[in-house]
Structure formats: C-alpha cells, structure tokens
mmCIF file of C-alpha atoms in Angstrom:
data_model
loop_
_atom_site.group_PDB
_atom_site.id
_atom_site.type_symbol
_atom_site.label_atom_id
_atom_site.label_comp_id
_atom_site.label_asym_id
_atom_site.label_seq_id
_atom_site.Cartn_x
_atom_site.Cartn_y
_atom_site.Cartn_z
ATOM 1 C CA UNK W 1 -37.547 -72.492 15.848
ATOM 2 C CA UNK W 2 -36.573 -70.120 19.562
ATOM 3 C CA UNK W 3 -32.890 -70.046 18.491
ATOM 4 C CA UNK W 4 -34.464 -68.254 14.542
ATOM 5 C CA UNK W 5 -36.129 -65.778 16.631
ATOM 6 C CA UNK W 6 -33.616 -64.617 18.668
ATOM 7 C CA UNK W 7 -30.557 -65.086 15.581
ATOM 8 C CA UNK W 8 -33.841 -63.001 13.715
ATOM 9 C CA UNK W 9 -34.552 -60.974 16.568
ATOM 10 C CA UNK W 10 -30.346 -59.983 16.713
ATOM 11 C CA UNK W 11 -30.045 -59.091 13.362
ATOM 12 C CA UNK W 12 -33.007 -56.409 13.592
ATOM 13 C CA UNK W 13 -31.355 -55.418 15.931
ATOM 14 C CA UNK W 14 -28.139 -54.949 14.090
ATOM 15 C CA UNK W 15 -29.577 -53.354 10.908
ATOM 16 C CA UNK W 16 -31.181 -50.282 13.341
ATOM 17 C CA UNK W 17 -27.686 -50.226 15.186
ATOM 18 C CA UNK W 18 -25.711 -49.519 11.191
ATOM 19 C CA UNK W 19 -29.161 -47.176 10.114
ATOM 20 C CA UNK W 20 -28.557 -45.359 13.128
ATOM 21 C CA UNK W 21 -25.024 -45.149 12.717
ATOM 22 C CA UNK W 22 -24.885 -44.419 9.028
ATOM 23 C CA UNK W 23 -27.956 -41.308 9.856
ATOM 24 C CA UNK W 24 -25.270 -40.272 12.960
ATOM 25 C CA UNK W 25 -22.759 -40.080 10.076
ATOM 26 C CA UNK W 26 -24.855 -38.386 8.106
ATOM 27 C CA UNK W 27 -25.935 -35.878 10.968
ATOM 28 C CA UNK W 28 -21.951 -35.429 12.406
ATOM 29 C CA UNK W 29 -20.713 -34.621 8.580
ATOM 30 C CA UNK W 30 -23.647 -32.558 7.674
ATOM 31 C CA UNK W 31 -23.095 -30.628 10.574
ATOM 32 C CA UNK W 32 -19.886 -29.965 10.015
ATOM 33 C CA UNK W 33 -20.095 -29.040 5.852
ATOM 34 C CA UNK W 34 -22.847 -26.349 7.257
ATOM 35 C CA UNK W 35 -20.417 -25.400 9.954
ATOM 36 C CA UNK W 36 -17.481 -25.315 6.229
ATOM 37 C CA UNK W 37 -19.973 -22.813 4.428
ATOM 38 C CA UNK W 38 -20.757 -20.520 8.220
ATOM 39 C CA UNK W 39 -17.599 -19.888 7.781
ATOM 40 C CA UNK W 40 -16.702 -19.501 4.008
ATOM 41 C CA UNK W 41 -19.400 -17.713 4.211
ATOM 42 C CA UNK W 42 -18.810 -15.400 7.676
ATOM 43 C CA UNK W 43 -14.993 -14.828 5.491
ATOM 44 C CA UNK W 44 -16.798 -13.613 1.919
ATOM 45 C CA UNK W 45 -18.452 -11.589 4.024
ATOM 46 C CA UNK W 46 -15.908 -9.905 5.869
ATOM 47 C CA UNK W 47 -13.570 -9.534 3.029
ATOM 48 C CA UNK W 48 -16.771 -8.088 1.032
ATOM 49 C CA UNK W 49 -17.495 -5.385 4.424
ATOM 50 C CA UNK W 50 -12.932 -4.695 4.661
ATOM 51 C CA UNK W 51 -12.872 -3.758 0.652
ATOM 52 C CA UNK W 52 -16.530 -1.969 0.420
ATOM 53 C CA UNK W 53 -14.867 0.766 3.175
ATOM 54 C CA UNK W 54 -11.782 0.425 1.083
ATOM 55 C CA UNK W 55 -13.417 1.690 -2.213
ATOM 56 C CA UNK W 56 -15.304 3.825 -0.618
ATOM 57 C CA UNK W 57 -11.871 5.207 1.096
ATOM 58 C CA UNK W 58 -10.043 5.726 -1.178
ATOM 59 C CA UNK W 59 -13.278 7.171 -3.499
ATOM 60 C CA UNK W 60 -13.592 9.821 -0.946
ATOM 61 C CA UNK W 61 -9.557 10.502 -1.446
ATOM 62 C CA UNK W 62 -9.641 10.888 -5.104
ATOM 63 C CA UNK W 63 -12.611 12.809 -5.229
ATOM 64 C CA UNK W 64 -9.960 15.427 -2.363
ATOM 65 C CA UNK W 65 -7.354 15.201 -4.878
ATOM 66 C CA UNK W 66 -9.516 16.187 -7.890
ATOM 67 C CA UNK W 67 -10.893 18.962 -4.873
ATOM 68 C CA UNK W 68 -7.791 19.721 -4.367
ATOM 69 C CA UNK W 69 -6.165 20.936 -7.950
ATOM 70 C CA UNK W 70 -9.718 22.554 -9.553
ATOM 71 C CA UNK W 71 -8.561 25.297 -6.287
ATOM 72 C CA UNK W 72 -5.365 25.214 -6.963
ATOM 73 C CA UNK W 73 -4.727 28.287 -5.249
ATOM 74 C CA UNK W 74 -5.742 27.625 -2.252
ATOM 75 C CA UNK W 75 -2.117 25.315 -1.963
ATOM 76 C CA UNK W 76 -4.062 22.642 0.252
ATOM 77 C CA UNK W 77 -2.522 20.128 -1.570
ATOM 78 C CA UNK W 78 0.549 18.570 -0.186
ATOM 79 C CA UNK W 79 2.584 18.751 -3.358
ATOM 80 C CA UNK W 80 1.912 22.283 -3.525
ATOM 81 C CA UNK W 81 3.643 25.121 -1.505
ATOM 82 C CA UNK W 82 0.819 26.631 0.738
ATOM 83 C CA UNK W 83 -0.408 29.755 -0.590
ATOM 84 C CA UNK W 84 -0.643 32.669 1.663
ATOM 85 C CA UNK W 85 -2.850 36.005 1.569
ATOM 86 C CA UNK W 86 -5.446 33.580 1.143
ATOM 87 C CA UNK W 87 -8.844 35.712 1.458
ATOM 88 C CA UNK W 88 -11.745 33.996 4.078
ATOM 89 C CA UNK W 89 -13.505 32.954 1.647
ATOM 90 C CA UNK W 90 -10.462 31.296 -0.184
ATOM 91 C CA UNK W 91 -9.596 29.973 3.595
ATOM 92 C CA UNK W 92 -13.522 28.326 4.731
ATOM 93 C CA UNK W 93 -12.894 26.748 1.355
ATOM 94 C CA UNK W 94 -9.492 25.159 1.935
ATOM 95 C CA UNK W 95 -10.577 24.427 5.499
ATOM 96 C CA UNK W 96 -13.162 22.004 3.988
ATOM 97 C CA UNK W 97 -11.094 20.032 1.792
ATOM 98 C CA UNK W 98 -9.212 19.355 4.709
ATOM 99 C CA UNK W 99 -11.978 18.499 6.856
ATOM 100 C CA UNK W 100 -12.851 15.780 3.725
ATOM 101 C CA UNK W 101 -9.354 14.602 4.617
ATOM 102 C CA UNK W 102 -9.579 13.997 7.698
ATOM 103 C CA UNK W 103 -12.401 12.212 6.956
ATOM 104 C CA UNK W 104 -10.313 9.608 4.524
ATOM 105 C CA UNK W 105 -7.352 10.193 8.289
ATOM 106 C CA UNK W 106 -10.407 8.403 10.088
ATOM 107 C CA UNK W 107 -11.342 5.859 7.733
ATOM 108 C CA UNK W 108 -7.901 4.634 6.689
ATOM 109 C CA UNK W 109 -7.127 4.890 10.841
ATOM 110 C CA UNK W 110 -9.700 2.688 11.911
ATOM 111 C CA UNK W 111 -9.536 0.256 9.450
ATOM 112 C CA UNK W 112 -5.977 -0.609 10.338
ATOM 113 C CA UNK W 113 -6.046 -3.114 12.505
ATOM 114 C CA UNK W 114 -9.093 -4.391 9.749
ATOM 115 C CA UNK W 115 -6.370 -7.676 8.547
ATOM 116 C CA UNK W 116 -2.697 -7.846 9.376
ATOM 117 C CA UNK W 117 -2.033 -7.495 4.719
ATOM 118 C CA UNK W 118 -3.524 -4.206 5.558
ATOM 119 C CA UNK W 119 -1.895 -3.020 9.329
ATOM 120 C CA UNK W 120 1.461 -4.125 7.366
ATOM 121 C CA UNK W 121 1.866 -2.569 4.135
ATOM 122 C CA UNK W 122 -0.866 -0.334 3.949
ATOM 123 C CA UNK W 123 -1.234 1.782 7.761
ATOM 124 C CA UNK W 124 2.564 2.921 7.283
ATOM 125 C CA UNK W 125 1.997 4.532 4.520
ATOM 126 C CA UNK W 126 -1.181 6.321 5.029
ATOM 127 C CA UNK W 127 0.765 7.486 9.229
ATOM 128 C CA UNK W 128 3.611 8.378 7.108
ATOM 129 C CA UNK W 129 1.680 10.005 4.981
ATOM 130 C CA UNK W 130 -0.853 11.432 7.595
ATOM 131 C CA UNK W 131 2.058 12.862 9.585
ATOM 132 C CA UNK W 132 3.477 15.318 6.856
ATOM 133 C CA UNK W 133 0.584 17.081 6.260
ATOM 134 C CA UNK W 134 -0.291 17.783 9.756
ATOM 135 C CA UNK W 135 3.287 18.761 9.703
ATOM 136 C CA UNK W 136 2.089 22.384 6.934
ATOM 137 C CA UNK W 137 0.568 24.982 9.217
ATOM 138 C CA UNK W 138 -2.282 24.884 7.420
ATOM 139 C CA UNK W 139 -3.455 21.787 8.089
ATOM 140 C CA UNK W 140 -2.428 21.735 11.371
ATOM 141 C CA UNK W 141 -5.142 25.130 12.022
ATOM 142 C CA UNK W 142 -7.220 22.973 10.267
ATOM 143 C CA UNK W 143 -7.411 19.856 12.719
ATOM 144 C CA UNK W 144 -6.450 22.705 15.341
ATOM 145 C CA UNK W 145 -10.202 24.233 14.612
ATOM 146 C CA UNK W 146 -11.541 20.824 15.713
ATOM 147 C CA UNK W 147 -10.890 21.033 18.751
ATOM 148 C CA UNK W 148 -9.359 17.332 18.746
ATOM 149 C CA UNK W 149 -6.107 17.208 21.042
ATOM 150 C CA UNK W 150 -3.090 18.111 18.643
ATOM 151 C CA UNK W 151 -1.171 15.454 19.314
ATOM 152 C CA UNK W 152 -1.014 12.864 16.808
ATOM 153 C CA UNK W 153 0.849 9.449 17.312
#
C-alpha cells in the first residue's frame, strides 16, 4: 500500500510537472505572439506616419505648382523664365510662393531618412531640385530674406 501511495504521489507530481510545463510553454508562445503583434503594429504605424508625411508634402507641392500656374506672370515655376520688373505686390506674392516651396523642401529634407528607399530613390531628386531652384536669383533672394545660412549642402 505504501508503494502504491508513493507511486500515486509520483504520478501526481508528474501530472503537475506536465501541466506546469504546458502552461509555461503556452505563456512563452503567448508572449512571443504578443511581441510579434507589437512589432508588426509598430512597423505599420511607422509606415502610416511616413505615408501621411509624404502625402502632406505631396499635396503642398501640388498646391505650389497650381499657384505658380495661376500666377504665371510671377515666373516662380522652374519651367518659366524669371519675371523681371515686377511691382512690389507681385514680388511679395512671388516671395510667398517661394516660402510655400521652402516649406515643402524642408519636409523633403526632414523625410529623407524616413526609410532607405526614400533616401536612395527620392532624396537625390529632391536634392537636385532644391539646388536648381536656389540657383534662380529671385528664389535665392527669398531664401536669404529668411536669415538662414545661404549655403546649401
């Protein structure tokens, strides 16, 4: 009878050990699953944030282009010759257009490191675009009015 009690006791300990092992394994798997979901949610959130920033920049840039077409006489579009002999009101309007463009350029600069794809594929085009625009005397003048170091790059 004593042997049977010991055997029954060992059998109970074995069941408890098996149950604990199962619960620990289940806990580890649940923890790993939650970690996976957290990392995935973080990646999705980062991508959505990057897309939102890009969408905003894209929308602002399109607005800038629309306004340069609407006020073509200001010569603020890169495909146009610079307008000369503008009155003060038109110069102020062109300066405002350039301020809009500078805001977009700043967003492009800040977003350049958001992902390797942006840095490798989009930033070089923005960098060249910014440099080309800043070679325009009227744009350079507006840039310098901001009181920012006029050196680019």
